[in-house]
Tab-separated table of C-alpha atoms in Angstrom:
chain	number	residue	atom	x	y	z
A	1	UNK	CA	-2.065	-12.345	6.114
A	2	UNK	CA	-1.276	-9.538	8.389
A	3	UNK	CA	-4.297	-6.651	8.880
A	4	UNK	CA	-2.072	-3.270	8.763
A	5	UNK	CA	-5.326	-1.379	10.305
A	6	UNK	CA	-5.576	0.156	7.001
A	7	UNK	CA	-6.956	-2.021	4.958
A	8	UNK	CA	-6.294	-0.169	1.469
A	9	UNK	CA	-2.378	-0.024	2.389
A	10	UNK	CA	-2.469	-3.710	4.124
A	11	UNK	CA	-3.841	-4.717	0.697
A	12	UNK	CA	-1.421	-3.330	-1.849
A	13	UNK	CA	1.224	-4.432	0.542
A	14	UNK	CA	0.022	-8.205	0.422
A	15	UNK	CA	-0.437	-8.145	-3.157
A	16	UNK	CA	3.061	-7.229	-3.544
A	17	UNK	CA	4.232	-9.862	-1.146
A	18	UNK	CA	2.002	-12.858	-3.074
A	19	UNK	CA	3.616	-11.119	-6.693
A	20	UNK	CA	7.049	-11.118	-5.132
A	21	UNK	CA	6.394	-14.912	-3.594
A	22	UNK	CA	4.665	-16.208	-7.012
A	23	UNK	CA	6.950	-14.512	-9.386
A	24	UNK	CA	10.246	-13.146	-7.823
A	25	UNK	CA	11.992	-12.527	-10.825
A	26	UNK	CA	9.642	-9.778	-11.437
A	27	UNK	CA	9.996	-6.923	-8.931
A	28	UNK	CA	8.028	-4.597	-11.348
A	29	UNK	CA	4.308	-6.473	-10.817
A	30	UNK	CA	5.447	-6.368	-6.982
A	31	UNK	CA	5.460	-2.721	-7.286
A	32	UNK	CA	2.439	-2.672	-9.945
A	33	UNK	CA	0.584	-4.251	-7.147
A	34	UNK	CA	1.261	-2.174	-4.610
A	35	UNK	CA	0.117	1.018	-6.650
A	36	UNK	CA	-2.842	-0.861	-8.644
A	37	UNK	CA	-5.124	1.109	-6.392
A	38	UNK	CA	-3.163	4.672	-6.101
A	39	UNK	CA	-5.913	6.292	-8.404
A	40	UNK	CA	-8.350	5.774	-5.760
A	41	UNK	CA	-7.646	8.188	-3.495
A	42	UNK	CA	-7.647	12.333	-4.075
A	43	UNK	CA	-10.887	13.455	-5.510
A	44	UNK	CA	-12.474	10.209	-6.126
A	45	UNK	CA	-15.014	8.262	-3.659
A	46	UNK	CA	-12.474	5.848	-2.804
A	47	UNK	CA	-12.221	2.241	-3.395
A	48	UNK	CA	-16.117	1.486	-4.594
A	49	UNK	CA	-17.145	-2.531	-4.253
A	50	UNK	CA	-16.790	-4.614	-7.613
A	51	UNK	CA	-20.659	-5.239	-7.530
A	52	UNK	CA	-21.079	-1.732	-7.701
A	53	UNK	CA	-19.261	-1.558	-10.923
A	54	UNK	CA	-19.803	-4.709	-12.305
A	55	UNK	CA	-23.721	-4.157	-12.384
A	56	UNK	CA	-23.705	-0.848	-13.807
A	57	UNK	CA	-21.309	-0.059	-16.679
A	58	UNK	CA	-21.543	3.893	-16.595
A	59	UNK	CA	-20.589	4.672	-13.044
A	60	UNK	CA	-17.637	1.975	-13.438
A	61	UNK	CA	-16.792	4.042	-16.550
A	62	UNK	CA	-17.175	7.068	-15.025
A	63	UNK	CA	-14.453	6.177	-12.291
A	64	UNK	CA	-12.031	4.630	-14.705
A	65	UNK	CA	-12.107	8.242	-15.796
A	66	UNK	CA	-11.477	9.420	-12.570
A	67	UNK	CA	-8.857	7.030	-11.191
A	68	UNK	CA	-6.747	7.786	-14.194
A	69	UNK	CA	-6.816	11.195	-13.706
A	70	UNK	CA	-5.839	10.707	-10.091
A	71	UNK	CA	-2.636	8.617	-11.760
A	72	UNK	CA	-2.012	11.587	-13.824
A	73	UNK	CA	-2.056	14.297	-11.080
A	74	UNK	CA	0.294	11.714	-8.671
A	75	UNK	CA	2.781	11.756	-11.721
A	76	UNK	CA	2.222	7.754	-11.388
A	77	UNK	CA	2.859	5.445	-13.679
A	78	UNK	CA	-0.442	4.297	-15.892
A	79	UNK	CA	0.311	0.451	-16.614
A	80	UNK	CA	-0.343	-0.518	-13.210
A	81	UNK	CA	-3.285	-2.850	-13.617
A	82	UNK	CA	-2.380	-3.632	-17.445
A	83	UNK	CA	-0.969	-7.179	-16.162
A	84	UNK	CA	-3.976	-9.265	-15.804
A	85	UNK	CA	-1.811	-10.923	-12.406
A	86	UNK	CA	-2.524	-7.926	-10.854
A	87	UNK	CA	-6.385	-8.109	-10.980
A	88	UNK	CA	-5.935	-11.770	-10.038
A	89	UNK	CA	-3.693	-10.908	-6.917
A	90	UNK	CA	-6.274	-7.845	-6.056
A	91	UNK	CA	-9.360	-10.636	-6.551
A	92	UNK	CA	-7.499	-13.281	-4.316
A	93	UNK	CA	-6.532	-10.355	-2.056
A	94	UNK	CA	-9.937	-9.765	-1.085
A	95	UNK	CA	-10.818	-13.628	-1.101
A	96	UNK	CA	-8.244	-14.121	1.557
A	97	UNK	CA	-9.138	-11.505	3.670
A	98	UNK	CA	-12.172	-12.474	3.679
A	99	UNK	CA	-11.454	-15.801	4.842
A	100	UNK	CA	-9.702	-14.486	7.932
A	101	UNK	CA	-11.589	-12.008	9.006
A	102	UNK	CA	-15.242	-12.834	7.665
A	103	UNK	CA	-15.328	-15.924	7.037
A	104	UNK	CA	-19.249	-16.777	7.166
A	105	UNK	CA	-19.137	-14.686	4.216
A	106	UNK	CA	-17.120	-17.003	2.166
A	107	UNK	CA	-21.062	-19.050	1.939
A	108	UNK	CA	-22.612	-15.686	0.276
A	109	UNK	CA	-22.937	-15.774	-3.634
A	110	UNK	CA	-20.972	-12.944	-4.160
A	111	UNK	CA	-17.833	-14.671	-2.655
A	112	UNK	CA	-18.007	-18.356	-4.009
A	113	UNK	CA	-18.684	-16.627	-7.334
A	114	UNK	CA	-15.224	-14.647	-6.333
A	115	UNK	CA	-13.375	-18.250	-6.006
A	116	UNK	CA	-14.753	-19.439	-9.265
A	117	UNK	CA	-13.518	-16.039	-10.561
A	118	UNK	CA	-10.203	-16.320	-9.384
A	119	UNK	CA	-9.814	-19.934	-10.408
A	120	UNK	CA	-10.717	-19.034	-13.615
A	121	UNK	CA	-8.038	-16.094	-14.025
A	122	UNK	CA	-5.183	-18.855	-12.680
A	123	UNK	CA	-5.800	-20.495	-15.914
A	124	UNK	CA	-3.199	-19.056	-18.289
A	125	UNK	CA	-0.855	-19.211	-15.210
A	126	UNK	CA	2.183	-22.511	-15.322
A	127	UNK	CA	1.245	-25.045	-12.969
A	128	UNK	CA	3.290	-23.811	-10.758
A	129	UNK	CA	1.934	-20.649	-9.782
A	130	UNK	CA	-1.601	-21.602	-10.369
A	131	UNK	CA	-1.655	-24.566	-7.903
A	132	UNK	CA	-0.097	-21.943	-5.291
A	133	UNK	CA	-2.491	-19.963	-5.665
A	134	UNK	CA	-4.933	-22.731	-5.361
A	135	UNK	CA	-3.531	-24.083	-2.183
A	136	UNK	CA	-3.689	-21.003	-0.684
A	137	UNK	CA	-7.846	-20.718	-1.523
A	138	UNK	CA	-7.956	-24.124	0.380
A	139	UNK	CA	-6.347	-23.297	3.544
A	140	UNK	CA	-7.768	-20.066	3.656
A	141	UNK	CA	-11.153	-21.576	3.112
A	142	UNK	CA	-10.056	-24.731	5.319
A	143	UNK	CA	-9.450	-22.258	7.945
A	144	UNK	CA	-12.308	-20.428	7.324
């Protein structure tokens, strides 16, 4: 994991990296990755925490809305975060980052029920790609 100094773009670009690693005969979630988060920007509040959203369904709604309409303006493409990898990549993502920079955090709630998350989404994954993915939670948490 490298920290760009912008976390948004050192994000998107690490998602790619893990899609291209994971599954490299599929440059298209690379790039889906590394725009899932293009409809934040513009006129919207930015990237807003997944508690925010998860705990109340109109505001998460209501910026849905708005981060499609930001895809619109761009002239973007709208099937961005349509493959359910993507959410899983953005999920361990944040999980990882976490681990390196803030690790003590990795003890909250919010982040073991994260890992339980993203275990969960590795499920329809082949073995293969789903026990990368779960080596990587263990060194990262090993490490954390």
């Amino acid at each position: 994991l490298h920290d760009s100094g912008d976390m948004q773009h050192g994000h998107a670009g690490r998602m790619g990296v893990m899609a291209l690693a994971l599954w490299p005969a599929e440059p298209d979630l690379a790039c889906a990755c590394m725009m899932h988060d293009m409809g934040e920007g513009g006129s919207g509040p930015g990237d807003v925490p997944g508690p925010a959203k998860d705990e109340n369904d109109t505001l998460a709604a209501a910026l849905r809305d708005l981060e499609a309409a930001n895809i619109l303006r761009l002239g973007l493409p709208q099937s961005a975060d349509k493959d359910p990898r993507v959410h899983l990549l953005d999920r361990l993502d944040a999980y990882l980052w976490v681990c390196l920079k803030a690790p003590h955090l990795t003890a909250t709630d919010e982040w073991r029920q994260a890992r339980r998350d993203i275990h969960a989404l590795t499920m329809p994954l082949n073995a293969t790609s789903r026990d990368a993915i779960c080596n990587a939670i263990l060194e990262a948490t090993h490490h954390a």
